[in-house]
Amino acid sequence: MKVPYKTVKDKSEAFGKIKSYITPSLFSKYNINPKIEYLPGHDQIVAQGKGFELKIVFAEGDLNLDLNVGIFLMPFKQVILEKIEKEVRALV
């Protein structure tokens, strides 16, 4: 899912804002404890847990959200993605 930048100048600024949002506490309400990797050299943030992977790839004019979940989290996929998308849109 592509999210265009509206309030940030570039992918570096977007990365910084999203990095402060994508934290373990974001996922705790869903009982997910992901390993979060902030990869500024690759313009990515990756959060992985059991049956769960969120990848955010930063480009010049937008970012791409990609959420993959296992069968256990499948009923919550859309809710989780919509929540993350809404917050990300507000930040960038």
Coordinates of N, CA and C in Angstrom, one line a residue:
M1 N 0.8 -1.2 0.0 CA 0.0 0.0 0.0 C 0.9 1.2 0.0
K2 N 0.7 2.1 -1.0 CA 1.6 3.3 -1.1 C 0.9 4.4 -0.3
V3 N 1.8 5.2 0.4 CA 1.4 6.3 1.1 C 2.2 7.5 0.7
P4 N 1.6 8.5 0.0 CA 2.4 9.6 -0.4 C 2.8 10.6 0.7
Y5 N 4.0 11.2 0.6 CA 4.4 12.2 1.6 C 3.6 13.5 1.4
K6 N 3.1 14.1 2.4 CA 2.4 15.4 2.4 C 3.1 16.4 3.3
T7 N 3.6 16.0 4.4 CA 4.2 16.9 5.4 C 5.7 16.8 5.5
V8 N 6.3 15.9 4.9 CA 7.8 15.7 5.0 C 8.4 16.1 3.7
K9 N 9.7 16.5 3.7 CA 10.4 16.9 2.5 C 10.9 15.7 1.7
D10 N 11.4 14.7 2.4 CA 12.0 13.6 1.7 C 12.0 12.3 2.5
K11 N 12.6 11.2 1.9 CA 12.5 9.9 2.6 C 13.2 9.9 3.9
S12 N 14.3 10.6 4.0 CA 15.1 10.7 5.3 C 14.2 11.2 6.4
E13 N 13.5 12.3 6.1 CA 12.6 12.9 7.2 C 11.5 11.9 7.5
A14 N 10.9 11.3 6.5 CA 9.8 10.3 6.7 C 10.3 9.2 7.5
F15 N 11.5 8.7 7.2 CA 12.1 7.6 8.0 C 12.2 7.9 9.5
G16 N 12.7 9.1 9.8 CA 12.8 9.6 11.2 C 11.5 9.6 11.9
K17 N 10.5 10.1 11.2 CA 9.1 10.2 11.8 C 8.5 8.8 12.1
I18 N 8.6 8.0 11.1 CA 8.0 6.7 11.2 C 8.8 5.8 12.2
K19 N 10.1 6.0 12.3 CA 10.9 5.3 13.3 C 10.4 5.5 14.7
S20 N 10.0 6.7 15.0 CA 9.5 7.0 16.3 C 8.1 6.4 16.6
Y21 N 7.4 6.1 15.5 CA 6.1 5.5 15.6 C 6.1 4.0 15.7
I22 N 7.0 3.3 14.9 CA 7.1 1.9 14.8 C 7.9 1.4 16.0
T23 N 7.3 1.1 17.1 CA 8.0 0.7 18.3 C 7.2 -0.6 18.8
P24 N 7.8 -1.3 19.8 CA 7.2 -2.4 20.3 C 5.8 -2.1 20.9
S25 N 5.6 -1.0 21.5 CA 4.3 -0.6 22.1 C 3.2 -0.5 21.1
L26 N 3.5 -0.2 19.9 CA 2.5 -0.2 18.8 C 1.8 -1.6 18.7
F27 N 2.6 -2.6 18.8 CA 2.1 -4.0 18.5 C 1.6 -4.7 19.8
S28 N 1.9 -4.1 21.0 CA 1.6 -4.8 22.2 C 0.1 -5.1 22.4
K29 N -0.7 -4.2 22.0 CA -2.2 -4.4 22.1 C -2.7 -5.6 21.3
Y30 N -1.9 -6.0 20.4 CA -2.3 -7.2 19.6 C -1.6 -8.5 20.0
N31 N -0.9 -8.3 21.2 CA -0.1 -9.4 21.7 C 1.0 -9.9 20.8
I32 N 1.6 -8.9 20.1 CA 2.6 -9.2 19.1 C 3.9 -8.6 19.7
N33 N 5.0 -9.4 19.7 CA 6.3 -8.9 20.2 C 7.3 -9.0 19.1
P34 N 7.3 -8.1 18.1 CA 8.2 -8.2 17.0 C 9.6 -7.8 17.3
K35 N 10.5 -8.3 16.5 CA 11.9 -7.8 16.4 C 11.8 -6.6 15.4
I36 N 12.2 -5.5 15.7 CA 12.1 -4.3 14.8 C 13.6 -3.9 14.4
E37 N 13.7 -3.9 13.0 CA 15.0 -3.4 12.5 C 14.8 -2.1 11.7
Y38 N 15.6 -1.1 12.1 CA 15.6 0.1 11.4 C 16.8 0.1 10.5
L39 N 16.5 0.2 9.2 CA 17.6 0.0 8.2 C 17.7 1.3 7.3
P40 N 18.2 2.4 7.8 CA 18.2 3.6 7.1 C 19.1 3.5 5.8
G41 N 20.1 2.7 5.8 CA 20.9 2.5 4.6 C 20.2 1.8 3.5
H42 N 19.1 1.1 3.8 CA 18.3 0.4 2.8 C 16.9 1.0 2.7
D43 N 16.7 2.1 3.4 CA 15.5 2.9 3.4 C 14.3 2.0 3.8
Q44 N 14.5 1.2 4.8 CA 13.4 0.2 5.3 C 13.3 0.2 6.8
I45 N 12.1 -0.1 7.2 CA 11.9 -0.5 8.6 C 11.2 -1.9 8.5
V46 N 11.7 -2.9 9.2 CA 11.1 -4.2 9.2 C 10.8 -4.6 10.6
A47 N 9.5 -5.0 10.8 CA 9.1 -5.6 12.1 C 8.6 -7.0 11.9
Q48 N 9.3 -7.9 12.6 CA 9.0 -9.4 12.4 C 8.7 -10.0 13.7
G49 N 7.7 -10.8 13.7 CA 7.4 -11.7 14.9 C 6.8 -13.0 14.4
K50 N 6.4 -13.8 15.3 CA 5.8 -15.1 15.0 C 4.5 -14.9 14.2
G51 N 4.6 -15.3 12.9 CA 3.4 -15.1 12.0 C 3.1 -13.7 11.6
F52 N 4.1 -12.9 11.6 CA 3.9 -11.4 11.3 C 5.1 -10.8 10.7
E53 N 4.9 -10.0 9.7 CA 6.0 -9.2 9.2 C 5.4 -7.9 8.6
L54 N 5.9 -6.8 9.1 CA 5.5 -5.4 8.5 C 6.8 -4.9 7.9
K55 N 6.7 -4.5 6.6 CA 7.9 -3.9 6.0 C 7.4 -2.6 5.4
I56 N 8.2 -1.6 5.7 CA 8.0 -0.2 5.2 C 9.2 0.2 4.4
V57 N 9.0 0.5 3.2 CA 10.1 0.8 2.2 C 9.9 2.3 1.8
F58 N 10.9 3.1 2.1 CA 10.8 4.5 1.8 C 11.4 4.9 0.4
A59 N 10.7 5.6 -0.4 CA 11.1 6.1 -1.7 C 11.1 7.6 -1.6
E60 N 11.4 8.3 -2.8 CA 11.5 9.7 -2.8 C 10.2 10.4 -2.5
G61 N 9.1 10.0 -3.1 CA 7.8 10.7 -2.9 C 6.8 10.0 -2.1
D62 N 7.1 8.8 -1.7 CA 6.1 8.0 -0.9 C 6.8 6.9 -0.2
L63 N 6.0 6.1 0.6 CA 6.5 4.9 1.2 C 5.5 3.8 0.9
N64 N 6.0 2.6 1.0 CA 5.1 1.4 0.8 C 5.0 0.6 2.0
L65 N 3.8 0.3 2.5 CA 3.5 -0.5 3.6 C 3.1 -1.9 3.1
D66 N 3.8 -2.9 3.7 CA 3.5 -4.3 3.3 C 3.4 -5.1 4.6
L67 N 2.2 -5.7 4.8 CA 1.9 -6.5 6.0 C 1.6 -7.9 5.6
N68 N 2.3 -8.8 6.1 CA 2.1 -10.3 6.0 C 1.8 -10.9 7.3
V69 N 0.7 -11.6 7.4 CA 0.4 -12.3 8.7 C 0.1 -13.8 8.5
G70 N 0.3 -14.5 9.5 CA 0.0 -15.9 9.5 C -1.5 -16.1 9.8
I71 N -1.9 -17.4 9.8 CA -3.3 -17.7 9.9 C -3.9 -17.2 11.3
F72 N -3.1 -17.2 12.3 CA -3.6 -16.8 13.6 C -4.0 -15.3 13.6
L73 N -3.2 -14.5 12.9 CA -3.5 -13.1 12.9 C -4.4 -12.6 11.7
M74 N -4.7 -13.5 10.8 CA -5.4 -13.2 9.6 C -6.7 -12.4 9.9
P75 N -7.5 -12.7 10.9 CA -8.7 -12.0 11.2 C -8.5 -10.5 11.6
F76 N -7.2 -10.2 12.0 CA -6.9 -8.9 12.5 C -6.1 -8.1 11.4
K77 N -5.7 -8.7 10.3 CA -4.8 -8.1 9.4 C -5.4 -6.7 8.9
Q78 N -6.6 -6.6 8.5 CA -7.1 -5.4 7.9 C -7.2 -4.3 9.0
V79 N -7.6 -4.7 10.2 CA -7.6 -3.7 11.3 C -6.3 -3.2 11.7
I80 N -5.3 -4.1 11.7 CA -3.9 -3.6 12.0 C -3.4 -2.7 10.9
L81 N -3.6 -3.1 9.7 CA -3.1 -2.4 8.5 C -3.7 -1.0 8.4
E82 N -5.1 -0.9 8.7 CA -5.8 0.4 8.6 C -5.3 1.3 9.7
K83 N -5.0 0.8 10.9 CA -4.5 1.6 12.0 C -3.2 2.1 11.7
I84 N -2.3 1.3 11.2 CA -0.9 1.7 10.9 C -1.0 2.7 9.7
E85 N -1.8 2.4 8.7 CA -1.9 3.4 7.6 C -2.4 4.7 8.0
K86 N -3.4 4.8 8.8 CA -3.9 6.1 9.3 C -2.9 6.9 10.0
E87 N -2.2 6.2 10.9 CA -1.1 6.9 11.7 C 0.0 7.4 10.8
V88 N 0.5 6.5 9.9 CA 1.6 6.8 9.0 C 1.2 8.0 8.1
R89 N 0.0 8.0 7.6 CA -0.5 9.1 6.7 C -0.4 10.5 7.5
A90 N -0.8 10.4 8.8 CA -0.8 11.6 9.6 C 0.6 12.1 9.8
L91 N 1.6 11.2 9.9 CA 3.0 11.6 10.2 C 3.7 12.1 8.9
V92 N 3.4 11.6 7.8 CA 4.2 11.9 6.6 C 3.4 12.8 5.6

